mmCIF file of C-alpha atoms in Angstrom:
data_model
loop_
_atom_site.group_PDB
_atom_site.id
_atom_site.type_symbol
_atom_site.label_atom_id
_atom_site.label_comp_id
_atom_site.label_asym_id
_atom_site.label_seq_id
_atom_site.Cartn_x
_atom_site.Cartn_y
_atom_site.Cartn_z
ATOM 1 C CA MET A 281 12.639 -3.309 -27.500
ATOM 2 C CA ARG A 282 12.705 -5.827 -30.333
ATOM 3 C CA ALA A 283 16.196 -7.008 -29.386
ATOM 4 C CA ALA A 284 14.997 -7.857 -25.875
ATOM 5 C CA ARG A 285 12.014 -9.718 -27.361
ATOM 6 C CA LEU A 286 14.258 -11.736 -29.686
ATOM 7 C CA ILE A 287 16.499 -12.743 -26.790
ATOM 8 C CA LYS A 288 13.467 -13.757 -24.739
ATOM 9 C CA MET A 289 12.217 -15.859 -27.641
ATOM 10 C CA VAL A 290 15.546 -17.710 -27.808
ATOM 11 C CA LEU A 291 15.458 -18.317 -24.058
ATOM 12 C CA LEU A 292 11.934 -19.697 -24.224
ATOM 13 C CA LEU A 293 12.940 -22.114 -26.961
ATOM 14 C CA GLN A 294 16.058 -23.140 -25.017
ATOM 15 C CA ASN A 295 13.923 -24.160 -22.067
ATOM 16 C CA ARG A 296 11.270 -26.085 -24.031
ATOM 17 C CA PRO A 297 11.587 -28.671 -26.799
ATOM 18 C CA SER A 298 9.074 -26.860 -28.995
ATOM 19 C CA MET A 299 6.523 -24.030 -28.837
ATOM 20 C CA THR A 300 3.689 -23.132 -31.152
ATOM 21 C CA ALA A 301 3.342 -19.662 -32.632
ATOM 22 C CA ALA A 302 0.327 -19.094 -30.393
ATOM 23 C CA GLU A 303 2.272 -20.042 -27.271
ATOM 24 C CA LEU A 304 5.165 -17.766 -28.207
ATOM 25 C CA ALA A 305 2.796 -14.937 -29.041
ATOM 26 C CA ALA A 306 1.171 -15.249 -25.610
ATOM 27 C CA GLU A 307 4.534 -15.284 -23.800
ATOM 28 C CA LEU A 308 5.930 -12.382 -25.812
ATOM 29 C CA GLU A 309 2.657 -10.429 -25.883
ATOM 30 C CA VAL A 310 2.738 -9.958 -29.640
ATOM 31 C CA SER A 311 0.788 -11.327 -32.610
ATOM 32 C CA GLU A 312 1.534 -14.668 -34.263
ATOM 33 C CA ARG A 313 2.557 -12.731 -37.395
ATOM 34 C CA THR A 314 5.209 -10.915 -35.318
ATOM 35 C CA VAL A 315 6.432 -14.277 -34.001
ATOM 36 C CA THR A 316 6.861 -15.465 -37.603
ATOM 37 C CA ARG A 317 8.842 -12.330 -38.496
ATOM 38 C CA ASP A 318 11.009 -12.616 -35.367
ATOM 39 C CA ALA A 319 11.776 -16.264 -36.073
ATOM 40 C CA LEU A 320 12.891 -15.320 -39.581
ATOM 41 C CA ALA A 321 15.066 -12.512 -38.196
ATOM 42 C CA LEU A 322 16.738 -14.904 -35.765
ATOM 43 C CA SER A 323 17.381 -17.414 -38.507
ATOM 44 C CA GLU A 324 18.956 -14.740 -40.695
ATOM 45 C CA ALA A 325 21.166 -13.729 -37.741
ATOM 46 C CA GLY A 326 22.511 -17.281 -37.456
ATOM 47 C CA VAL A 327 20.293 -18.599 -34.655
ATOM 48 C CA PRO A 328 19.056 -22.029 -35.813
ATOM 49 C CA VAL A 329 15.303 -21.594 -35.309
ATOM 50 C CA TYR A 330 13.361 -24.277 -37.172
ATOM 51 C CA ALA A 331 9.630 -24.195 -37.914
ATOM 52 C CA ASP A 332 7.748 -27.510 -37.965
ATOM 53 C CA ARG A 333 4.719 -27.267 -40.243
ATOM 54 C CA GLY A 334 1.287 -28.760 -39.618
ATOM 55 C CA ARG A 335 -1.278 -28.849 -36.843
ATOM 56 C CA ALA A 336 1.199 -30.233 -34.271
ATOM 57 C CA GLY A 337 4.016 -28.036 -35.507
ATOM 58 C CA GLY A 338 5.830 -25.212 -33.827
ATOM 59 C CA TYR A 339 9.214 -23.591 -33.391
ATOM 60 C CA ARG A 340 12.325 -25.194 -31.951
ATOM 61 C CA LEU A 341 16.071 -24.734 -31.788
ATOM 62 C CA VAL A 342 18.197 -27.160 -33.775
ATOM 63 C CA GLY A 343 21.119 -29.114 -32.362
ATOM 64 C CA GLY A 344 20.858 -28.114 -28.699
ATOM 65 C CA TYR A 345 21.755 -24.510 -29.500
ATOM 66 C CA ARG A 346 22.316 -22.240 -26.468
ATOM 67 C CA THR A 347 22.842 -18.501 -26.562
ATOM 68 C CA ARG A 348 26.165 -17.003 -25.487
ATOM 69 C CA LEU A 349 24.879 -13.435 -25.385
ATOM 70 C CA THR A 350 25.249 -12.798 -21.686
ATOM 71 C CA GLY A 351 28.700 -11.671 -20.630
ATOM 72 C CA LEU A 352 27.223 -12.113 -17.137
ATOM 73 C CA ALA A 353 29.957 -11.968 -14.494
ATOM 74 C CA ARG A 354 29.856 -14.270 -11.460
ATOM 75 C CA GLY A 355 29.128 -11.422 -9.069
ATOM 76 C CA GLU A 356 26.256 -10.279 -11.267
ATOM 77 C CA ALA A 357 24.854 -13.804 -11.553
ATOM 78 C CA GLU A 358 24.935 -14.314 -7.780
ATOM 79 C CA ALA A 359 23.422 -10.892 -7.170
ATOM 80 C CA LEU A 360 20.679 -11.729 -9.661
ATOM 81 C CA PHE A 361 19.360 -14.424 -7.332
ATOM 82 C CA LEU A 362 19.080 -11.834 -4.564
ATOM 83 C CA SER A 363 17.461 -9.178 -6.750
ATOM 84 C CA GLY A 364 14.131 -9.474 -4.967
ATOM 85 C CA LEU A 365 15.794 -8.016 -1.863
ATOM 86 C CA PRO A 366 16.808 -4.504 -2.961
ATOM 87 C CA GLN A 367 17.465 -3.105 0.516
ATOM 88 C CA ALA A 368 19.670 -6.054 1.438
ATOM 89 C CA LEU A 369 21.622 -5.605 -1.795
ATOM 90 C CA ARG A 370 22.160 -1.925 -1.066
ATOM 91 C CA ASP A 371 23.325 -2.685 2.462
ATOM 92 C CA MET A 372 25.866 -5.232 1.236
ATOM 93 C CA GLY A 373 27.182 -2.940 -1.489
ATOM 94 C CA LEU A 374 25.868 -5.172 -4.283
ATOM 95 C CA GLU A 375 23.314 -2.808 -5.819
ATOM 96 C CA ASP A 376 25.447 -2.006 -8.883
ATOM 97 C CA ALA A 377 26.051 -5.693 -9.579
ATOM 98 C CA ALA A 378 22.344 -6.437 -9.255
ATOM 99 C CA SER A 379 21.468 -3.589 -11.612
ATOM 100 C CA ALA A 380 23.895 -4.885 -14.230
ATOM 101 C CA ALA A 381 22.508 -8.391 -13.808
ATOM 102 C CA ARG A 382 18.942 -7.262 -14.360
ATOM 103 C CA LEU A 383 19.993 -5.621 -17.637
ATOM 104 C CA LYS A 384 21.275 -9.020 -18.772
ATOM 105 C CA VAL A 385 18.506 -11.154 -17.266
ATOM 106 C CA SER A 386 17.063 -11.843 -20.709
ATOM 107 C CA ALA A 387 20.072 -13.967 -21.605
ATOM 108 C CA ALA A 388 20.877 -17.484 -20.471
ATOM 109 C CA LEU A 389 23.555 -18.249 -17.914
ATOM 110 C CA LEU A 390 26.757 -19.818 -19.161
ATOM 111 C CA PRO A 391 27.395 -23.366 -17.900
ATOM 112 C CA SER A 392 30.235 -22.030 -15.735
ATOM 113 C CA LEU A 393 27.677 -19.931 -13.827
ATOM 114 C CA ALA A 394 25.117 -22.661 -13.359
ATOM 115 C CA ASP A 395 25.963 -22.917 -9.649
ATOM 116 C CA ALA A 396 25.175 -19.231 -8.994
ATOM 117 C CA PRO A 397 21.884 -19.922 -7.122
ATOM 118 C CA ARG A 398 23.641 -22.386 -4.799
ATOM 119 C CA SER A 399 26.590 -20.042 -4.390
ATOM 120 C CA ALA A 400 24.310 -17.199 -3.333
ATOM 121 C CA ALA A 401 22.403 -19.449 -0.918
ATOM 122 C CA GLN A 402 25.687 -20.496 0.710
ATOM 123 C CA ARG A 403 26.566 -16.893 1.430
ATOM 124 C CA PHE A 404 23.300 -15.164 2.321
ATOM 125 C CA HIS A 405 20.221 -16.263 4.251
ATOM 126 C CA LEU A 406 17.186 -14.099 5.017
ATOM 127 C CA ASP A 407 15.430 -14.921 8.287
ATOM 128 C CA ALA A 408 12.296 -12.932 7.581
ATOM 129 C CA PRO A 409 9.839 -13.369 10.496
ATOM 130 C CA GLY A 410 9.925 -10.286 12.668
ATOM 131 C CA TRP A 411 11.026 -9.015 15.864
ATOM 132 C CA TYR A 412 9.752 -5.754 14.397
ATOM 133 C CA GLN A 413 12.189 -2.869 14.522
ATOM 134 C CA GLU A 414 13.726 -0.226 12.302
ATOM 135 C CA PRO A 415 16.474 -1.742 10.094
ATOM 136 C CA ARG A 416 20.017 -0.505 10.695
ATOM 137 C CA THR A 417 22.846 -0.736 8.184
ATOM 138 C CA PRO A 418 26.227 -1.323 9.856
ATOM 139 C CA GLU A 419 29.012 0.843 8.479
ATOM 140 C CA LEU A 420 31.342 -2.130 7.929
ATOM 141 C CA LEU A 421 28.733 -4.398 6.296
ATOM 142 C CA PRO A 422 29.961 -3.834 2.685
ATOM 143 C CA ALA A 423 33.516 -4.824 3.687
ATOM 144 C CA VAL A 424 32.256 -7.967 5.432
ATOM 145 C CA ALA A 425 29.963 -8.816 2.497
ATOM 146 C CA GLU A 426 32.837 -8.447 0.019
ATOM 147 C CA ALA A 427 34.945 -10.854 2.082
ATOM 148 C CA VAL A 428 32.029 -13.326 2.263
ATOM 149 C CA TRP A 429 31.564 -13.291 -1.500
ATOM 150 C CA ASP A 430 35.290 -13.496 -2.162
ATOM 151 C CA ASP A 431 35.998 -16.265 0.409
ATOM 152 C CA ARG A 432 38.638 -13.992 1.918
ATOM 153 C CA ARG A 433 39.908 -14.101 5.489
ATOM 154 C CA ILE A 434 39.466 -10.978 7.597
ATOM 155 C CA SER A 435 41.015 -9.521 10.744
ATOM 156 C CA ALA A 436 38.213 -7.985 12.784
ATOM 157 C CA ARG A 437 37.900 -6.026 15.994
ATOM 158 C CA TYR A 438 34.664 -6.782 17.832
ATOM 159 C CA ARG A 439 32.953 -5.113 20.798
ATOM 160 C CA ARG A 440 32.279 -7.579 23.609
ATOM 161 C CA GLY A 441 31.104 -6.369 26.984
ATOM 162 C CA ASP A 442 33.076 -3.303 28.009
ATOM 163 C CA GLY A 443 36.043 -3.998 25.746
ATOM 164 C CA GLU A 444 37.119 -5.158 22.305
ATOM 165 C CA VAL A 445 38.609 -8.394 21.060
ATOM 166 C CA GLU A 446 40.422 -9.143 17.819
ATOM 167 C CA ARG A 447 39.614 -12.207 15.769
ATOM 168 C CA GLU A 448 40.906 -13.842 12.591
ATOM 169 C CA LEU A 449 37.768 -15.009 10.803
ATOM 170 C CA GLU A 450 36.730 -16.951 7.737
ATOM 171 C CA PRO A 451 33.364 -15.298 6.957
ATOM 172 C CA TYR A 452 31.046 -17.960 5.537
ATOM 173 C CA GLY A 453 27.743 -16.164 5.245
ATOM 174 C CA LEU A 454 25.505 -13.251 6.176
ATOM 175 C CA VAL A 455 22.105 -13.431 7.836
ATOM 176 C CA LEU A 456 19.602 -10.593 8.010
ATOM 177 C CA LYS A 457 17.292 -11.166 10.973
ATOM 178 C CA ALA A 458 14.583 -8.545 11.453
ATOM 179 C CA GLY A 459 16.833 -5.678 10.427
ATOM 180 C CA VAL A 460 19.945 -6.889 12.257
ATOM 181 C CA TRP A 461 22.910 -8.234 10.270
ATOM 182 C CA TYR A 462 24.959 -11.205 11.456
ATOM 183 C CA VAL A 463 27.985 -12.915 9.945
ATOM 184 C CA CYS A 464 28.504 -16.645 10.450
ATOM 185 C CA ALA A 465 32.237 -17.279 10.441
ATOM 186 C CA ARG A 466 34.779 -19.959 11.208
ATOM 187 C CA ALA A 467 37.188 -18.954 13.970
ATOM 188 C CA GLY A 468 39.833 -21.636 14.340
ATOM 189 C CA SER A 469 38.009 -24.960 14.232
ATOM 190 C CA SER A 470 34.557 -23.735 15.273
ATOM 191 C CA TYR A 471 31.764 -21.738 13.665
ATOM 192 C CA ARG A 472 30.387 -18.707 15.460
ATOM 193 C CA THR A 473 27.921 -15.886 14.877
ATOM 194 C CA TYR A 474 28.798 -12.199 15.206
ATOM 195 C CA ARG A 475 26.619 -9.092 14.990
ATOM 196 C CA VAL A 476 28.063 -6.977 12.206
ATOM 197 C CA ASP A 477 27.158 -3.721 13.971
ATOM 198 C CA ARG A 478 29.574 -4.682 16.767
ATOM 199 C CA PHE A 479 32.582 -4.755 14.463
ATOM 200 C CA THR A 480 34.749 -1.676 14.948
ATOM 201 C CA ASP A 481 37.323 -2.568 12.291
ATOM 202 C CA VAL A 482 37.526 -5.063 9.418
ATOM 203 C CA VAL A 483 40.730 -5.629 7.434
ATOM 204 C CA PRO A 484 40.552 -8.075 4.493
ATOM 205 C CA GLY A 485 43.512 -10.429 4.330
ATOM 206 C CA GLU A 486 45.537 -11.404 1.316
ATOM 207 C CA GLU A 487 44.606 -15.074 1.634
ATOM 208 C CA HIS A 488 41.478 -16.841 0.504
ATOM 209 C CA PHE A 489 40.056 -19.690 2.562
ATOM 210 C CA VAL A 490 38.745 -23.002 1.279
ATOM 211 C CA ARG A 491 35.034 -23.193 1.985
ATOM 212 C CA ASP A 492 33.704 -26.348 3.655
ATOM 213 C CA ALA A 493 31.269 -27.698 1.067
ATOM 214 C CA ASP A 494 29.168 -29.337 3.807
ATOM 215 C CA PHE A 495 28.481 -26.077 5.647
ATOM 216 C CA ASP A 496 24.760 -25.279 5.523
ATOM 217 C CA LEU A 497 24.176 -21.618 6.335
ATOM 218 C CA ALA A 498 20.394 -21.867 6.816
ATOM 219 C CA GLY A 499 20.729 -25.001 8.953
ATOM 220 C CA PHE A 500 23.525 -23.481 11.050
ATOM 221 C CA TRP A 501 21.470 -20.337 11.677
ATOM 222 C CA ALA A 502 18.355 -22.305 12.621
ATOM 223 C CA GLU A 503 20.342 -24.361 15.120
ATOM 224 C CA ARG A 504 22.005 -21.340 16.705
ATOM 225 C CA SER A 505 18.708 -19.425 16.809
ATOM 226 C CA ALA A 506 17.062 -22.298 18.668
ATOM 227 C CA GLU A 507 19.960 -22.442 21.128
ATOM 228 C CA PHE A 508 19.674 -18.704 21.718
ATOM 229 C CA ALA A 509 15.920 -18.891 22.269
ATOM 230 C CA ARG A 510 16.387 -21.730 24.772
ATOM 231 C CA SER A 511 19.068 -19.764 26.618
ATOM 232 C CA LEU A 512 16.558 -16.980 27.330
ATOM 233 C CA LEU A 513 14.178 -19.334 29.139
ATOM 234 C CA ARG A 514 15.714 -19.249 32.608
ATOM 235 C CA ALA A 515 12.599 -19.606 34.801
ATOM 236 C CA GLU A 516 9.768 -22.113 35.180
ATOM 237 C CA VAL A 517 6.069 -21.821 35.930
ATOM 238 C CA VAL A 518 3.672 -24.628 36.772
ATOM 239 C CA LEU A 519 0.231 -24.411 35.184
ATOM 240 C CA ARG A 520 -3.025 -26.307 35.203
ATOM 241 C CA LEU A 521 -4.721 -25.963 31.799
ATOM 242 C CA THR A 522 -8.097 -26.763 30.335
ATOM 243 C CA GLU A 523 -8.186 -28.482 26.955
ATOM 244 C CA ALA A 524 -8.701 -25.099 25.295
ATOM 245 C CA GLY A 525 -5.838 -23.602 27.290
ATOM 246 C CA ALA A 526 -3.511 -26.404 26.205
ATOM 247 C CA ARG A 527 -4.406 -25.789 22.553
ATOM 248 C CA ARG A 528 -3.739 -22.062 22.877
ATOM 249 C CA LEU A 529 -0.520 -22.272 24.902
ATOM 250 C CA PRO A 530 1.852 -22.452 21.883
ATOM 251 C CA TYR A 531 0.287 -19.250 20.518
ATOM 252 C CA VAL A 532 0.873 -17.095 23.597
ATOM 253 C CA THR A 533 4.358 -18.191 24.649
ATOM 254 C CA ASP A 534 7.494 -19.683 23.133
ATOM 255 C CA ARG A 535 6.230 -22.423 20.816
ATOM 256 C CA ALA A 536 9.082 -24.869 21.385
ATOM 257 C CA ALA A 537 8.864 -24.464 25.148
ATOM 258 C CA ALA A 538 5.078 -24.900 25.047
ATOM 259 C CA GLU A 539 5.294 -28.054 22.935
ATOM 260 C CA GLU A 540 7.961 -29.472 25.241
ATOM 261 C CA ALA A 541 5.797 -28.734 28.286
ATOM 262 C CA LEU A 542 2.683 -30.260 26.734
ATOM 263 C CA ALA A 543 4.588 -33.382 25.708
ATOM 264 C CA ALA A 544 5.460 -33.980 29.369
ATOM 265 C CA ALA A 545 2.018 -32.956 30.733
ATOM 266 C CA ARG A 546 0.027 -35.128 33.078
ATOM 267 C CA GLU A 547 -3.709 -35.168 33.733
ATOM 268 C CA GLU A 548 -4.934 -33.693 36.987
ATOM 269 C CA ASP A 549 -8.569 -33.097 37.993
ATOM 270 C CA GLY A 550 -9.806 -33.127 34.392
ATOM 271 C CA ARG A 551 -7.103 -30.703 33.263
ATOM 272 C CA VAL A 552 -3.431 -31.034 32.363
ATOM 273 C CA ARG A 553 -0.560 -29.957 34.583
ATOM 274 C CA VAL A 554 2.504 -28.595 32.779
ATOM 275 C CA THR A 555 5.860 -27.129 33.747
ATOM 276 C CA LEU A 556 6.654 -24.355 31.282
ATOM 277 C CA ARG A 557 10.039 -22.708 30.753
ATOM 278 C CA VAL A 558 9.751 -18.920 30.485
ATOM 279 C CA GLU A 559 12.103 -15.949 30.249
ATOM 280 C CA ASN A 560 11.045 -14.545 33.642
ATOM 281 C CA GLU A 561 7.922 -14.084 35.754
ATOM 282 C CA GLU A 562 7.155 -10.643 34.312
ATOM 283 C CA VAL A 563 7.196 -11.954 30.735
ATOM 284 C CA ALA A 564 5.183 -15.018 31.758
ATOM 285 C CA PHE A 565 2.516 -12.819 33.364
ATOM 286 C CA GLY A 566 2.020 -10.852 30.155
ATOM 287 C CA GLN A 567 1.963 -13.971 27.984
ATOM 288 C CA LEU A 568 -0.281 -16.199 30.103
ATOM 289 C CA LEU A 569 -2.786 -13.521 31.080
ATOM 290 C CA GLY A 570 -4.331 -13.927 27.640
ATOM 291 C CA LEU A 571 -5.396 -17.484 28.494
ATOM 292 C CA GLY A 572 -7.831 -16.143 31.089
ATOM 293 C CA PRO A 573 -9.787 -18.847 32.943
ATOM 294 C CA GLU A 574 -8.284 -21.563 30.735
ATOM 295 C CA ALA A 575 -5.074 -21.447 32.821
ATOM 296 C CA GLU A 576 -4.400 -21.633 36.568
ATOM 297 C CA VAL A 577 -0.917 -20.737 37.840
ATOM 298 C CA LEU A 578 0.223 -23.140 40.545
ATOM 299 C CA ALA A 579 3.792 -21.905 41.017
ATOM 300 C CA PRO A 580 5.741 -19.812 41.741
ATOM 301 C CA ALA A 581 3.677 -18.335 44.539
ATOM 302 C CA ALA A 582 4.336 -14.675 43.629
ATOM 303 C CA LEU A 583 3.093 -15.209 40.085
ATOM 304 C CA ARG A 584 0.066 -17.153 41.337
ATOM 305 C CA GLU A 585 -0.799 -14.175 43.566
ATOM 306 C CA ARG A 586 -0.536 -11.717 40.650
ATOM 307 C CA PHE A 587 -2.941 -13.815 38.586
ATOM 308 C CA ALA A 588 -5.361 -14.039 41.527
ATOM 309 C CA GLN A 589 -5.364 -10.246 41.830
ATOM 310 C CA ALA A 590 -5.841 -9.789 38.068
ATOM 311 C CA SER A 591 -8.813 -12.155 37.813
#
């Protein structure tokens, strides 16, 4: 218990030029007398803690001292920055590394590990907003995750349609979207996204690949997600909206499609006329019904008739 407190005290002083006994006592949840005793113990152990006397005094470390108490491995350091996501760590097979990292969290990172937060962000992105469903853990996820963290090429068999294809991939990063795992990988000269639960076999190669430093996992995923969402909008409906209906439209249907439609709207009889891209007429009926009298469907005719019958 005391050892952990002493390490925390060193870390606090590493991160600030100076701290008073009162400030340290508050951070460590001990008395100022205990702070004085701990500072003396550190000094006797060879840690250069110096006490400045007087009203403006306090404790500081001399000569830019930094602890080397960690022994934190790279895998542990990277896992540490994902430690708020325990289920994701378990799924990727990183739970043991995260546990070891948390035991060492009281110590400072070595300079050689200073890029661990960036390294973790390059390899894992959490897309949290739901499409609510029960999470599934693909059987081959740990093997894919190990290759991602190790920058190792893989040979993978992948279900597509009624058959399987084999691909040589450079796995750049994993994305967890509403319980479904995806791997973003370079195949040849292009980057693609694969659902991990569709892999039927993953064989790590002997070779490592050189990661493109300009690849932005979060940006790549956002771009591909937007493309996918647009690809689902294969039909169009024409609406006449009141001012209130126009304000509410982005909240009942695809936001990007609604904003695009409103940007191209034109005034008509005191309302606005918009052409909205939708997935299909059935989906549009369920979405737009919530607008009630604030929306009038002009086309297609079949959808207009359904709204007339529902009103």
